CSV table of C-alpha atoms in Angstrom, one decimal:
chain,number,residue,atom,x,y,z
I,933,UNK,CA,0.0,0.0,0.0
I,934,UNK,CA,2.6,2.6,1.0
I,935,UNK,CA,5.1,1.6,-1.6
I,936,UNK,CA,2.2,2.6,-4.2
I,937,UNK,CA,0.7,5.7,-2.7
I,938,UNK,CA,5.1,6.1,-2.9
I,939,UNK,CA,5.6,5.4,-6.7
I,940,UNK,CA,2.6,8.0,-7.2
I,941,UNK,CA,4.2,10.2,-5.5
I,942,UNK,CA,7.4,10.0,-7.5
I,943,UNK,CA,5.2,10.1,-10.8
I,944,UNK,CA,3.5,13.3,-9.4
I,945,UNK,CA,7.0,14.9,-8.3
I,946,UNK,CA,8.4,13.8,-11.9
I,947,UNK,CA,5.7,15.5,-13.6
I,948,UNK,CA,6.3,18.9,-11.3
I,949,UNK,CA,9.5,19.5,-12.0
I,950,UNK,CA,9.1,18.9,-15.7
I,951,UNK,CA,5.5,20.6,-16.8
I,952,UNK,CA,5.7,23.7,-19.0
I,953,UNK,CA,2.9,25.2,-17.1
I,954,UNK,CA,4.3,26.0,-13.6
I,955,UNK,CA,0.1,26.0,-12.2
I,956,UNK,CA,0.1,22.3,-13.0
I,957,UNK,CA,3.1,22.0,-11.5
I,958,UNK,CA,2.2,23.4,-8.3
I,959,UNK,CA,-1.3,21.1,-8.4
I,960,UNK,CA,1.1,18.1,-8.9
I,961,UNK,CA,2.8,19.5,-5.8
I,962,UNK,CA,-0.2,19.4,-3.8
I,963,UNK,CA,-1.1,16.0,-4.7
I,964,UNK,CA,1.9,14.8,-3.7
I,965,UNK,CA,1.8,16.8,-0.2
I,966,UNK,CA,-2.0,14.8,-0.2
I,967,UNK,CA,-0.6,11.5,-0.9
I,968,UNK,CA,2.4,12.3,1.7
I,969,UNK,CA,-0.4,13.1,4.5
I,970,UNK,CA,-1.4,9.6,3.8
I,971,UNK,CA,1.7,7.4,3.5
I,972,UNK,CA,2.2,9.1,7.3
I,973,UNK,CA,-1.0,8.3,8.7
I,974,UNK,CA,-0.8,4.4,7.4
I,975,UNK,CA,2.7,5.1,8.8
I,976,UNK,CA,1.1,5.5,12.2
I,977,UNK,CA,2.2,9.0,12.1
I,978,UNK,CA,-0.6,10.9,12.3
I,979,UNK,CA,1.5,14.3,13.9
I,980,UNK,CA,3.1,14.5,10.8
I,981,UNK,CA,0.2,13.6,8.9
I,982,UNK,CA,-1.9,16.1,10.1
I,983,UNK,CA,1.0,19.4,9.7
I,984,UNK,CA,1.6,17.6,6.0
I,985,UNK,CA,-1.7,17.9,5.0
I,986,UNK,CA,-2.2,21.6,6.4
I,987,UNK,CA,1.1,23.0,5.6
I,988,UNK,CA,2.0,20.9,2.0
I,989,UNK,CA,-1.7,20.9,0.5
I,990,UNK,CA,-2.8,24.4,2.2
I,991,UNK,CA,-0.1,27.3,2.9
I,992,UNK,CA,2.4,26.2,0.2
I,993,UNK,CA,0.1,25.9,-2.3
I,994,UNK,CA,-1.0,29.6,-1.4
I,995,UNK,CA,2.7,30.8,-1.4
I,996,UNK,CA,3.3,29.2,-5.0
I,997,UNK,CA,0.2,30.4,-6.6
I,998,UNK,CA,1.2,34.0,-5.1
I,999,UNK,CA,4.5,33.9,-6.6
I,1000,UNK,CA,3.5,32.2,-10.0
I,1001,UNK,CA,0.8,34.9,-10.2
I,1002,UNK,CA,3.0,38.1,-9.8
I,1003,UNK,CA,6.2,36.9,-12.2
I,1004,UNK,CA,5.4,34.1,-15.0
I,1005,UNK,CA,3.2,31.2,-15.4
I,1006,UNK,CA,5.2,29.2,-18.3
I,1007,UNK,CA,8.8,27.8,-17.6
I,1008,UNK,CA,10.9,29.3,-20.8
I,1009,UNK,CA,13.7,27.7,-20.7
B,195,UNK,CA,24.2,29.4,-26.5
B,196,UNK,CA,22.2,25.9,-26.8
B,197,UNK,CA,25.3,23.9,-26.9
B,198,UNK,CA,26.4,25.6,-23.9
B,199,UNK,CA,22.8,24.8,-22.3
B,200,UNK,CA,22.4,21.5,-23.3
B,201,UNK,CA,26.6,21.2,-21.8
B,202,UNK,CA,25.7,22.8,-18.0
B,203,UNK,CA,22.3,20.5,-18.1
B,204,UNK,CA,24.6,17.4,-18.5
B,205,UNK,CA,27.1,18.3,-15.9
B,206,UNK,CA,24.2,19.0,-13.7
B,207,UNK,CA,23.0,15.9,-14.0
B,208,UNK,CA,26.2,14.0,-13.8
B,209,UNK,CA,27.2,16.2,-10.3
B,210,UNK,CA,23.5,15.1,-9.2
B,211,UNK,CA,24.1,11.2,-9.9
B,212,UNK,CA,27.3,11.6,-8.4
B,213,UNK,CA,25.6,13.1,-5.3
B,214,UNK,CA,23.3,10.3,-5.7
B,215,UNK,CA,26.0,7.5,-5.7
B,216,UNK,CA,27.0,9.2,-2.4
B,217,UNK,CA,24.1,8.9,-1.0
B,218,UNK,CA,22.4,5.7,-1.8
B,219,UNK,CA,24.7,3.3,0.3
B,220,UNK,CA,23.6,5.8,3.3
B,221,UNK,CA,20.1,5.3,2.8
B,222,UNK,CA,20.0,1.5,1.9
B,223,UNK,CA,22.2,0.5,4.6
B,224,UNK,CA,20.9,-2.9,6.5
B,225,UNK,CA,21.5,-0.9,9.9
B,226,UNK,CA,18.2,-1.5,12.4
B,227,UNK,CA,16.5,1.0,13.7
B,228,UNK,CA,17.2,1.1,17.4
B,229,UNK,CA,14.7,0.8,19.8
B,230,UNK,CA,16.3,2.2,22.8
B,231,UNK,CA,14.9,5.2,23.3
B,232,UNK,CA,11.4,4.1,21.8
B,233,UNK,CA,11.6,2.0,25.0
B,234,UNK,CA,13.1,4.7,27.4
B,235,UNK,CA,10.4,7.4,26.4
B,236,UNK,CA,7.2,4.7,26.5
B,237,UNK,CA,8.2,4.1,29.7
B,238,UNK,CA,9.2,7.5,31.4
B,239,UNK,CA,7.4,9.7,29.1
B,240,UNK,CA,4.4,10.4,30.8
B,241,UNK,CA,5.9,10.3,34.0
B,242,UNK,CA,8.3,12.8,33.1
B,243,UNK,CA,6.5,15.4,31.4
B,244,UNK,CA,2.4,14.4,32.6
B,245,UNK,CA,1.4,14.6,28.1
B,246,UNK,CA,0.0,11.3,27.0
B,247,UNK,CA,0.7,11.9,23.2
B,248,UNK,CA,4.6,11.0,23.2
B,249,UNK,CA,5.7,13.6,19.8
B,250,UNK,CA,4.3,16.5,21.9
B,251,UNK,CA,6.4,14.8,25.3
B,252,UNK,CA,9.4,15.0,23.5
B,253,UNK,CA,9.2,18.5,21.4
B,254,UNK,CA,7.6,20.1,24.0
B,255,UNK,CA,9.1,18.8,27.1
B,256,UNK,CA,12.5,16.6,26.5
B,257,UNK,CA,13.2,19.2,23.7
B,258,UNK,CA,11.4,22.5,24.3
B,259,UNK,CA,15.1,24.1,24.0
B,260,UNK,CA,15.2,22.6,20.4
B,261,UNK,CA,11.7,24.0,19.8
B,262,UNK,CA,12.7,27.2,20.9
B,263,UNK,CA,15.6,27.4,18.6
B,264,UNK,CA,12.8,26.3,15.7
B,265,UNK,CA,10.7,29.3,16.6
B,266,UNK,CA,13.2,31.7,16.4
B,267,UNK,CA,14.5,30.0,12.8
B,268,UNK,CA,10.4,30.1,11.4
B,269,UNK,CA,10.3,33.9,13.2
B,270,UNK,CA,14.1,35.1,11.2
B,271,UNK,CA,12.8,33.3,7.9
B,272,UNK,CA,8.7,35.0,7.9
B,273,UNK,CA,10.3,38.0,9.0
B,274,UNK,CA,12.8,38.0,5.8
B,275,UNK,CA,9.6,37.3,3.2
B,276,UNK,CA,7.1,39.8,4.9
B,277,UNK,CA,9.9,42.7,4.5
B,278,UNK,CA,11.0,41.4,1.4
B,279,UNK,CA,6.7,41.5,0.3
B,280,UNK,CA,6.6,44.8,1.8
B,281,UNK,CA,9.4,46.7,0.2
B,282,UNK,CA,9.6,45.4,-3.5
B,283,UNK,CA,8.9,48.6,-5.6
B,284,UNK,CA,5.9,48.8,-8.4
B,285,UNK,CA,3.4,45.6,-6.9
B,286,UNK,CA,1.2,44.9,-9.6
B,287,UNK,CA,-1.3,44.7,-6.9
B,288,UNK,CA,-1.2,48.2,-6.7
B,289,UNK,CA,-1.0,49.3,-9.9
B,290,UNK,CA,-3.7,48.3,-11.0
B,291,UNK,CA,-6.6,51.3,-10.4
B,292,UNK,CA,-7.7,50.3,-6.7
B,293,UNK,CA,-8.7,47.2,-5.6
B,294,UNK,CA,-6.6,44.0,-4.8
B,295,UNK,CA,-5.2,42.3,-7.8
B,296,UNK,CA,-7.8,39.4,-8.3
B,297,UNK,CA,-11.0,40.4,-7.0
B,298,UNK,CA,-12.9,40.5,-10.3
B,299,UNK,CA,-10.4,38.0,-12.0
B,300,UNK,CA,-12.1,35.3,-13.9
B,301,UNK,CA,-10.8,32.8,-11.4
B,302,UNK,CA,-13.2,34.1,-8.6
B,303,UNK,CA,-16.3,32.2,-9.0
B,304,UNK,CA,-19.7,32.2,-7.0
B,305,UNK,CA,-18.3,28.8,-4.8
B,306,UNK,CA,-15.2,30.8,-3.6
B,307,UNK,CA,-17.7,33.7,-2.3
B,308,UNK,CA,-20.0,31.5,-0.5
B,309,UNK,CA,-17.3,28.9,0.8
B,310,UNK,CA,-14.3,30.9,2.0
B,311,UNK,CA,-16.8,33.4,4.8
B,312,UNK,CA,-18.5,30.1,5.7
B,313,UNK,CA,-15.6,27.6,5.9
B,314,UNK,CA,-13.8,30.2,8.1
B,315,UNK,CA,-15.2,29.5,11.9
B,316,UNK,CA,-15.3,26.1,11.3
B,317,UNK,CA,-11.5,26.1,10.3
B,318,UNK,CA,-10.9,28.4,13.2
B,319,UNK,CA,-12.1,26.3,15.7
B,320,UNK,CA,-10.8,23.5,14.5
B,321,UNK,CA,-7.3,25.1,14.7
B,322,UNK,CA,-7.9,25.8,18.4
B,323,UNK,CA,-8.8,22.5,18.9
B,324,UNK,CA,-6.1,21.0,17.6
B,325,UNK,CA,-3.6,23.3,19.7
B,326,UNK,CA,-5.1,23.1,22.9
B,327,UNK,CA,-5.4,19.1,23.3
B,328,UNK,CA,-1.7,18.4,21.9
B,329,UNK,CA,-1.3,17.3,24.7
B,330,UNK,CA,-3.6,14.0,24.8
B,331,UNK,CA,-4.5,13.9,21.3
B,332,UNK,CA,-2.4,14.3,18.1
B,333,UNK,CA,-1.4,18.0,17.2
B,334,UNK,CA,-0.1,20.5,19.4
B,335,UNK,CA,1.2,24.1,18.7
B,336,UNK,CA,2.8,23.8,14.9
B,337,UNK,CA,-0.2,22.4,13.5
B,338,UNK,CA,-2.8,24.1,14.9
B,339,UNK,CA,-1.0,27.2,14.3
B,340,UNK,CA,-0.7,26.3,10.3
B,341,UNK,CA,-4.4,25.4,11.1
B,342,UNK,CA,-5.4,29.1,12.5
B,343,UNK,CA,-3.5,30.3,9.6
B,344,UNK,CA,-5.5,28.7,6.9
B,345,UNK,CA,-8.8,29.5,8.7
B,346,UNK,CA,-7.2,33.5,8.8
B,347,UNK,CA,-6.3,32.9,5.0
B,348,UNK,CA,-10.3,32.1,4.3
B,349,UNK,CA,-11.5,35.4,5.8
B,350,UNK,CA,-9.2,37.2,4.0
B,351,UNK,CA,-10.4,35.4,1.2
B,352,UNK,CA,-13.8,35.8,1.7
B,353,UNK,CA,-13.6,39.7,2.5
B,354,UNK,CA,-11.7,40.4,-0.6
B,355,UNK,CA,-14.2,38.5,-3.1
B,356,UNK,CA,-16.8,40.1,-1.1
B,357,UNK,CA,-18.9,38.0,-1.0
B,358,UNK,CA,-21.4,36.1,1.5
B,359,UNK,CA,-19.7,36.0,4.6
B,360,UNK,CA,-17.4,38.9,4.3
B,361,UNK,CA,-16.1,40.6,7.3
B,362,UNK,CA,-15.5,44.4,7.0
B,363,UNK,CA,-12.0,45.1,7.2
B,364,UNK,CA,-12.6,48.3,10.2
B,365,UNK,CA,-13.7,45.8,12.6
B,366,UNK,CA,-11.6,42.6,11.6
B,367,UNK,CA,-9.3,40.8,14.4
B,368,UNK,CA,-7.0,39.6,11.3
B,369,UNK,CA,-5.6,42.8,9.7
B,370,UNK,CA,-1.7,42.8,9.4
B,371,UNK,CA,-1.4,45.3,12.7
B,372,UNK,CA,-3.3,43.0,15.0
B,373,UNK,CA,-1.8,39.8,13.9
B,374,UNK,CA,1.6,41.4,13.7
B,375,UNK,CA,0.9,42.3,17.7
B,376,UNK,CA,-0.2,39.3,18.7
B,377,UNK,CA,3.3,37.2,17.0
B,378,UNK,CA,5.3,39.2,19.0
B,379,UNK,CA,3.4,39.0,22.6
B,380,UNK,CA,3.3,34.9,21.4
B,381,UNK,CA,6.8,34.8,20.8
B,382,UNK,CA,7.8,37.0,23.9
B,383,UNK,CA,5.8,34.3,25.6
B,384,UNK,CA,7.4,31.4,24.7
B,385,UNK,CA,10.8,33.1,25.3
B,386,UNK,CA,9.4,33.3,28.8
B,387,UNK,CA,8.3,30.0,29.2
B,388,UNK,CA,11.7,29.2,28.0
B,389,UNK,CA,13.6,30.5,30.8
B,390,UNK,CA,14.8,27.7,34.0
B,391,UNK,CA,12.2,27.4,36.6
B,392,UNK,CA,9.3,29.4,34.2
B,393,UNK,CA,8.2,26.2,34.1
B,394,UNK,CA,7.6,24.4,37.3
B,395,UNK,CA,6.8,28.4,38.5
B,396,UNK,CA,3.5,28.2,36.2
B,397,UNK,CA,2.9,24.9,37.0
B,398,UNK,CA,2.8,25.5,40.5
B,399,UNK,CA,0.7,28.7,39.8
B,400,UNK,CA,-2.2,26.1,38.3
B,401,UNK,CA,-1.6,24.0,41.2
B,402,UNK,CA,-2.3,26.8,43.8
B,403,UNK,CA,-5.2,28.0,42.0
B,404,UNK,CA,-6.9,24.2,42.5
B,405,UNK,CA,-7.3,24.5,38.5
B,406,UNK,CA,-5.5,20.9,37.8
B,407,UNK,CA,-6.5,19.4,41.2
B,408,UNK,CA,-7.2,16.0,40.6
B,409,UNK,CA,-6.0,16.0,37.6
B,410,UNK,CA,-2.3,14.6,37.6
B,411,UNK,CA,-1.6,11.7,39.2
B,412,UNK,CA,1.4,11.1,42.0
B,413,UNK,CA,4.4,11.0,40.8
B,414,UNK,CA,4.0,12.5,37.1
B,415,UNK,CA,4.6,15.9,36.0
B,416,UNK,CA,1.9,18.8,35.4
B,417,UNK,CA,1.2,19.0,31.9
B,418,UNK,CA,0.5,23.0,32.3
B,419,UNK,CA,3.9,24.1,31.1
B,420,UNK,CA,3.0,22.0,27.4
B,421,UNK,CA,-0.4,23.3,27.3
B,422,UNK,CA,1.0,26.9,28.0
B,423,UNK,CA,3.9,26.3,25.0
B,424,UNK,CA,1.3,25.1,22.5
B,425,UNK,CA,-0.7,28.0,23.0
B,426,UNK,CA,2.1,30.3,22.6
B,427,UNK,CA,3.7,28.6,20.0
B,428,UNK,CA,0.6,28.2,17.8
B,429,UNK,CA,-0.7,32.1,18.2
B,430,UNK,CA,3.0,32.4,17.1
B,431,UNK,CA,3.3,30.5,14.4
B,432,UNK,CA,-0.6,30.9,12.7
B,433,UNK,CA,-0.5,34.5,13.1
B,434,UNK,CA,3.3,34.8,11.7
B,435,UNK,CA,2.1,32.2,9.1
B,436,UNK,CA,-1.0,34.1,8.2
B,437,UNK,CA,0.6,37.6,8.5
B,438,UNK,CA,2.9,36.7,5.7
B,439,UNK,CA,-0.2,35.1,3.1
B,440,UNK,CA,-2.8,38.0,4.3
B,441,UNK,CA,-0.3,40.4,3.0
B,442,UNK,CA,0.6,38.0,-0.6
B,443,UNK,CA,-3.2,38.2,-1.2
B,444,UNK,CA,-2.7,42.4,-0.8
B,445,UNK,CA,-4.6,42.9,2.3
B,446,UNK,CA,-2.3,45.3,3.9
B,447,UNK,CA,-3.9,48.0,2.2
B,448,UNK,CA,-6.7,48.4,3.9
T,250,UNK,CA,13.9,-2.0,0.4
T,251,UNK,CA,11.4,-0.9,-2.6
T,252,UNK,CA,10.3,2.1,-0.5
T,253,UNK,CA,13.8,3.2,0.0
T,254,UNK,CA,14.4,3.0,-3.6
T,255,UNK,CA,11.6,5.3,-4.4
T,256,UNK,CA,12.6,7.9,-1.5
T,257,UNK,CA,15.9,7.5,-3.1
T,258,UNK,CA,14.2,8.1,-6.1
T,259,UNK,CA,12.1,11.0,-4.8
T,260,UNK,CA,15.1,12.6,-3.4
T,261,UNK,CA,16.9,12.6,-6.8
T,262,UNK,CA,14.1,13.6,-9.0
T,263,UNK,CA,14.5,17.4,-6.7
T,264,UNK,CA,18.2,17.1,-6.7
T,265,UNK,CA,18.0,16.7,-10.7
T,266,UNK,CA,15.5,19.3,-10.8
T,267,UNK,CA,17.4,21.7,-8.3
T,268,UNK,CA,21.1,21.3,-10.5
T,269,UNK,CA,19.2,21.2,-14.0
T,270,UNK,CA,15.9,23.8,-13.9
T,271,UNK,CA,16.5,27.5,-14.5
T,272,UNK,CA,13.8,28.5,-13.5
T,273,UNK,CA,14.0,29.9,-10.1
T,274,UNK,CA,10.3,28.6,-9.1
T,275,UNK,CA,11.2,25.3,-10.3
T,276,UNK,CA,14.0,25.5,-8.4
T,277,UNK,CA,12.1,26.4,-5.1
T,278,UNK,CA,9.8,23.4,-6.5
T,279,UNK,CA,12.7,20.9,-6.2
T,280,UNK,CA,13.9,21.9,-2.9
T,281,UNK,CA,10.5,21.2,-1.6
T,282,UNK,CA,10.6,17.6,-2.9
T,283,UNK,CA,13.9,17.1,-1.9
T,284,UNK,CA,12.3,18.2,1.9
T,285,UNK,CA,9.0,16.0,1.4
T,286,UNK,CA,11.9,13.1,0.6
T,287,UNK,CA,13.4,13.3,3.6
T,288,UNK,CA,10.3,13.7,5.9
T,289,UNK,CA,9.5,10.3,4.3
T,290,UNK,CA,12.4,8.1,4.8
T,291,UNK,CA,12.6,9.3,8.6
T,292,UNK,CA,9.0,8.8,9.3
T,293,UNK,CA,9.0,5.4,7.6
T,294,UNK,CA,12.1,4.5,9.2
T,295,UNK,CA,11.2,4.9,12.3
T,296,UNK,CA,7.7,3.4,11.4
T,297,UNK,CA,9.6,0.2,11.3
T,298,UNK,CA,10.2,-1.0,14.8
T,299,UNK,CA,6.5,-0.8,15.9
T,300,UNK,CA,2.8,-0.6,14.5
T,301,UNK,CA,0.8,1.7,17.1
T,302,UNK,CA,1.0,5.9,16.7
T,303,UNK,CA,3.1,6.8,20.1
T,304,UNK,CA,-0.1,7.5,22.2
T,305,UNK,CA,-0.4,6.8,25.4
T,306,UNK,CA,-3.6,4.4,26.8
T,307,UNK,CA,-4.8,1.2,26.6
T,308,UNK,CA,-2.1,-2.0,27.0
T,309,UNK,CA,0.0,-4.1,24.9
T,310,UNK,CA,0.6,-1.9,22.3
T,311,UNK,CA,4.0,-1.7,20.4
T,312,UNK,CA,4.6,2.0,19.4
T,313,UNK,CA,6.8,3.5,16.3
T,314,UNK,CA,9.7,5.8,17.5
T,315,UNK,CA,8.2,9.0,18.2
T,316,UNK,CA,11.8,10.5,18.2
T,317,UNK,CA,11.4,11.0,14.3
T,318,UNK,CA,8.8,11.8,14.1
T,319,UNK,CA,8.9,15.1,16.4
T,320,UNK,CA,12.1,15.9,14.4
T,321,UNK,CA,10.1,15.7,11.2
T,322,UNK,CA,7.3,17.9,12.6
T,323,UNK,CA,9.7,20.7,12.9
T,324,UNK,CA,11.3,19.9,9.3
T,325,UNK,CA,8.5,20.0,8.0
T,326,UNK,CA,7.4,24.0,9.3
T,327,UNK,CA,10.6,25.1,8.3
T,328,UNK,CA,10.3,23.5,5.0
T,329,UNK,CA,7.8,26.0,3.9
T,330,UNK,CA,9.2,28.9,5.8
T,331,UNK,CA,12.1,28.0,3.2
T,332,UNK,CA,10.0,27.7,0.3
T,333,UNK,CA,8.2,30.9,1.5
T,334,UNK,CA,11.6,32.8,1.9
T,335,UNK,CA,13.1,31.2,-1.5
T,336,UNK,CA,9.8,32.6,-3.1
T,337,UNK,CA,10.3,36.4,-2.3
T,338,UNK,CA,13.6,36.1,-3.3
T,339,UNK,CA,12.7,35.1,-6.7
T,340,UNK,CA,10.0,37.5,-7.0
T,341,UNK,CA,12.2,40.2,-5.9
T,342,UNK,CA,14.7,39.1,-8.7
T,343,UNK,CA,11.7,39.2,-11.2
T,344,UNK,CA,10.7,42.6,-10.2
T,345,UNK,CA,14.2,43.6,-10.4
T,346,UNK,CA,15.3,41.8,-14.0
T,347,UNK,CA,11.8,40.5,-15.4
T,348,UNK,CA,12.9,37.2,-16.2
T,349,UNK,CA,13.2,34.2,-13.9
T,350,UNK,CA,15.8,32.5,-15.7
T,351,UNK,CA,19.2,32.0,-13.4
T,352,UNK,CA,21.5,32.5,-16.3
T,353,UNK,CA,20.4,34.9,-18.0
T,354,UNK,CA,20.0,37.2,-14.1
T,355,UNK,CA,23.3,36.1,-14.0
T,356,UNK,CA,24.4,37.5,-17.6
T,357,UNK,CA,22.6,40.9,-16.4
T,358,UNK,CA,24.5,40.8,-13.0
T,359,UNK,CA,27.7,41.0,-15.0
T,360,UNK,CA,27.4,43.8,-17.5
T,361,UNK,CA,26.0,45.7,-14.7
């Protein structure tokens, strides 16, 4: 169970750091913050599970999407 | 020029692989995880500092100098970003006639007016939740601060789409000022808590006022010192936390 | 072993992205997954010697080592305090250059 919730995470991480569009990048991001929350609480973590999910899939994303919408949204180079 | 590029993006990757190769004996070494202190702290734990959920014993109570030290790291590195937000010349935010950037962007739909008021208190109190009972339950003062903070985010949210739910901004608790006040009489409380002796003096404080009577059993150590840190630390770190996004989504002009 | 192989994984996808992205966001992108990487392989190491969260009631019970994972709470906080801080700094560099691209900020930084 973990070690596939784990390859999606890698997938997801993958995709981030190669999209063109750096929105669908940051929603990969979430996903994987999402997925993360989970591998933690089967992990019988659920601390780290719950600041995952609220800091990964909540504040980040808000920090990101501020910083993607006041420069550039595609990745030029 | 692309040669060049395509040159640096291989050496990257061969200095990353290389890191790699450095790396990968580390993290598939057959060592065993030791149990030792697993054992040590489910035995003395509770005993030593009276908190049932063992993360918040050992951040809060075996650690608390470590947390401190943390703090002051998240405090240095929001402080950076908020001055860095505040001083960068020609915000598009502002340049645009009035208004804060987004508010009649075609993102904004109806179900982020309705939600984002409405979600707010619910988020809110689940935040405080979360920080008070670190002690028993899981959470404590880092997540229900990043809790408060995302309950903060959804007024601010709501009162710039003005929508259902909105909160005038001359009678809002969450403008920059106020949470800028109370980070710093958070983080001058945890500094205080921080110093030898704060400690046992508060928890004997409870004790006297017949507040916790009953409470602890013998032998085991008041829990009032943790519940006072997570308090302190999670008004610290939500309102630092929120402080910085309130003023990403332009709502220090107001 | 398969889950250290994909944390190993996880942790070089960043470090590839980090040495190979121009793109200052991506950048800030990689070092967060590089963070999330090693959030995982502490929590799930120390997952190993146990199967109960470390609370406190009931008997019998066989806890994972909570030392990890109070270390990982605080990783994780100053993770986006880093991301948040690496942020401003790039869009302080795009206010300043309007591009986000680290070689050509660093082309400009020299003719200055």
């Amino acid at each position: 169970m973990i070690e596939a919730i784990l390859a999606i995470v890698v997938a997801a991480s993958i995709y981030a750091i190669l999209a063109r569009d750096l929105l669908h990048g940051v929603i990969a991001l979430s996903v994987t913050s999402v997925l993360s929350a989970s591998i933690f609480f089967l992990a019988s973590a659920p601390d780290v599970a719950i600041t995952e999910a609220a800091v990964g899939a909540g504040l980040s994303t808000i920090i990101f999407v501020w910083a993607i919408r006041n420069t550039e949204r595609t990745d030029r180079s | 020029m692309r040669r060049g590029k395509l040159l640096s993006a291989a050496t990257g990757l061969a200095a990353a692989s290389l890191a790699l190769a450095v790396l990968a004996p580390v993290v598939m070494s057959d060592v065993d995880w030791p149990t030792a202190a697993r054992d040590t702290i489910a035995a003395d734990g509770y005993a030593a500092t009276g908190a049932t959920n063992l993360v918040s014993a050992i951040y809060l109570g075996y650690r608390a100098f470590d947390t401190l030290g943390e703090t002051i790291v998240l405090l240095v590195a929001l402080a950076g970003s908020v001055a860095l937000v505040a001083s960068t010349p020609g915000r598009p935010d502002l340049d645009r006639d009035g208004g804060p950037a987004d508010s009649r962007g075609p993102g904004h739909t109806d179900i982020i007016n309705v939600i984002a008021g409405k979600l707010a208190p619910i988020v809110l109190l689940f935040g405080t939740y979360v920080m008070l009972y670190g002690h028993t339950s899981p959470g404590g003062g880092f997540q229900g601060g990043v809790v408060l903070a995302s309950g903060v985010i959804f007024i601010a949210i709501g009162r710039r789409a003005g929508g259902i739910g909105r909160i005038s901004p001359s009678i809002t608790a969450f403008g920059p000022r106020t949470l800028s006040v109370i980070e710093a009489i958070a983080f001058a409380t945890v500094l205080a808590l921080s110093f030898p002796g704060s400690g046992a003096a508060l928890a004997g404080l409870i004790e006297a006022t017949g507040a916790s009577a009953g409470v602890a059993a013998k032998g085991v150590a008041a829990v009032g010192p943790i519940i006072a840190l997570n308090i302190g630390i999670g008004l610290k770190v939500g309102s630092g936390v929120a402080l910085l996004c309130v003023m990403m989504l332009g709502g220090d002009q107001e | 072993m398969i889950r250290r192989l994909l944390v190993l994984a996880l942790f070089g996808t960043g470090l590839a992205g980090l040495v190979t992205k121009r793109n200052l966001i991506k950048k800030a992108y990689a070092l967060a997954i590089m963070n999330s990487a090693i959030v995982i392989l502490f929590v799930l190491e120390g997952a190993a010697i146990g199967s109960d969260a470390p609370l406190l009631g009931g008997a019998g019970k066989l806890f994972v080592d909570p030392i990890p994972q109070a270390l990982m709470l605080t990783a994780i906080v100053v993770g986006v305090c880093v991301s948040a801080l690496a942020l401003t700094l790039a869009y302080r560099l795009y206010r300043h250059f309007g591009t986000l691209d680290i070689d050509e900020i660093k082309r400009r930084i020299g003719h200055e």
